[in-house]
Amino acid sequence: MELKYTRKNAYELADGEQLDKIYAFAEDYKSFLNLSKTERGAACEARKQAEKHGYTPFTFSEKLKAGDKRYFINRGKNVFLIRIGEEDVSRCGIRIMVAHVDSPRLDLKPNPLYEENGLCYFKTHYYGGIKKYQWTALPLALHGVVMLPGGVKKEICVGEEEGDPVFYITDLLPHLGAEQGAKTLDKGVEGESLNAVAGGLPAVGETEGEPVKTAVLKLLNKKYGITEIDFQCSELCLVPAGKARDVGFDGALISSYGHDDKVCAYPEMRAIFESDTKHTVISVFADKEEVGSDGATGMQSKVISDVIDSICRSLGADPIEVRYNSRCISADVTAAYDPAYGSVYDKRNSAYISCGAAVSKYTGSKGKANTNDASAELLGCLRDCFDADGVVWQTGELGAVDAGGGGTVAKFISNLGIDTVDVGVPVLSMHAPYELVSKADVYNLYKACLAFCK
Ligand code: MN
Ligand code: MN
């Protein structure tokens, strides 16, 4: 018996075979990540992988039975993977895993295009909590959909393929940056100056008005059939261009846009595909988490309880009883301790990079407000199931008391009367254009999800 607790490094605990598994899992994760820059991308990829694993579309009125595997894509952005188990749902409840697949980014405004000084720009409105100064002077890719009249949907992705052009937000040269440098980081780059260069070639023969914007619109019309007004019926966003990359000589870490929270979505999806559990399991990809989970595709919507109710009705179970006996892992990232900024963390209660899946009893701020707070009983159950399966895990509190704080979807699920706990991957540089995670932590979250499904 170990009398004292010491946090362990997951790489130190791994033998050669486990290390191979950690690195192999990371390759699969990176492939998923590169195709999942937005929630629509992640939903599309989830559908493909679900179909490969024998999942078929879910309908609210259908009669389900043990062994059935279904997927439900809510409005192209919010995914429910459903596996009906042999165990009685009334007694055992449902094992639910939820991660979000939206990430901070720059959305285009409804009237985004304008020309100034010989350049054509996109006006943006940032989505989620970003440090605005981090989004200048880096290559950005354009993703999303545009609706043409008559219900024709055009999908757009520019800037991810080798040879594609990218988009670019300028920053001030340091030579003239004295005044900017004296401002707080928060004010150094303002939201209304996050305008991305979208063209610089004037239309032939047009010298009056906005020749560059005209030329850009001509290009867009030729390629996608869109006119300027169609932007008003679109969802387009700019995200950092490029793929996930290994970091360090040993490649122990991965830097990428959008780890938060695809780094939890991918492991939970793999777990529902690969688990041999007898329980009924639902794996959810949520949308709108970064802006408060409102709306029809966010976790504050009724859709999740509608899905649970529909499953219960179909199996002849009482949804109230099922929810009461269900458990949920809210799989979201937490802040990894960063020694460069040690003062905002509690060293003894932070999650550490490469020390495994991070369990957060609560998140919130200002005296544990606005958060789920997992019970000792639930945490005890979780410890037993993680330890039985050799999951490397740790606890993680998001920063020191009153240093700030944050939230996850955990409270929305637990408000439905479902025991919920946050378990995720520690991240360095969270919400930066490129975030950093450890492959060992990604793999241990996958093992944690597998253990949870049992
Ligand atoms: Mn998150
Ligand atoms: Mn986030």
PDB file of N, CA and C and ligand atoms in Angstrom, residues 100 260-261 289-290 332-333 407-408 430-431, ligand 1:
ATOM      1  N   HIS A 100     -16.869  18.418 -27.119  1.00  0.00           N
ATOM      2  CA  HIS A 100     -17.335  19.375 -28.133  1.00  0.00           C
ATOM      3  C   HIS A 100     -16.360  19.422 -29.307  1.00  0.00           C
ATOM      4  N   ASP A 260      -8.660  21.450 -28.486  1.00  0.00           N
ATOM      5  CA  ASP A 260      -9.855  21.736 -27.669  1.00  0.00           C
ATOM      6  C   ASP A 260     -11.044  21.827 -28.607  1.00  0.00           C
ATOM      7  N   ASP A 261     -11.872  20.793 -28.787  1.00  0.00           N
ATOM      8  CA  ASP A 261     -11.853  19.644 -27.911  1.00  0.00           C
ATOM      9  C   ASP A 261     -11.881  18.344 -28.715  1.00  0.00           C
ATOM     10  N   GLU A 289     -19.954  24.894 -27.666  1.00  0.00           N
ATOM     11  CA  GLU A 289     -19.446  24.924 -26.290  1.00  0.00           C
ATOM     12  C   GLU A 289     -18.636  26.185 -26.036  1.00  0.00           C
ATOM     13  N   GLU A 290     -17.884  26.599 -27.052  1.00  0.00           N
ATOM     14  CA  GLU A 290     -16.994  27.750 -26.869  1.00  0.00           C
ATOM     15  C   GLU A 290     -17.747  29.061 -26.700  1.00  0.00           C
ATOM     16  N   ASP A 332     -13.554  17.064 -21.716  1.00  0.00           N
ATOM     17  CA  ASP A 332     -13.067  18.344 -22.234  1.00  0.00           C
ATOM     18  C   ASP A 332     -11.659  18.586 -21.711  1.00  0.00           C
ATOM     19  N   VAL A 333     -10.958  19.424 -22.413  1.00  0.00           N
ATOM     20  CA  VAL A 333      -9.577  19.701 -22.041  1.00  0.00           C
ATOM     21  C   VAL A 333      -9.525  20.525 -20.753  1.00  0.00           C
ATOM     22  N   GLY A 407     -15.513  26.837 -17.910  1.00  0.00           N
ATOM     23  CA  GLY A 407     -16.628  25.901 -17.762  1.00  0.00           C
ATOM     24  C   GLY A 407     -16.628  24.875 -18.872  1.00  0.00           C
ATOM     25  N   THR A 408     -17.421  23.844 -18.694  1.00  0.00           N
ATOM     26  CA  THR A 408     -17.571  22.801 -19.702  1.00  0.00           C
ATOM     27  C   THR A 408     -19.064  22.500 -19.836  1.00  0.00           C
ATOM     28  N   MET A 430      -3.836  26.646 -24.395  1.00  0.00           N
ATOM     29  CA  MET A 430      -5.239  26.442 -24.774  1.00  0.00           C
ATOM     30  C   MET A 430      -5.795  27.692 -25.464  1.00  0.00           C
ATOM     31  N   HIS A 431      -6.574  27.454 -26.511  1.00  0.00           N
ATOM     32  CA  HIS A 431      -7.234  28.488 -27.315  1.00  0.00           C
ATOM     33  C   HIS A 431      -6.275  29.305 -28.170  1.00  0.00           C
TER      34      HIS A 431
HETATM   35 MN    MN B   1     -13.210  22.748 -24.382  1.00  0.00          MN
END
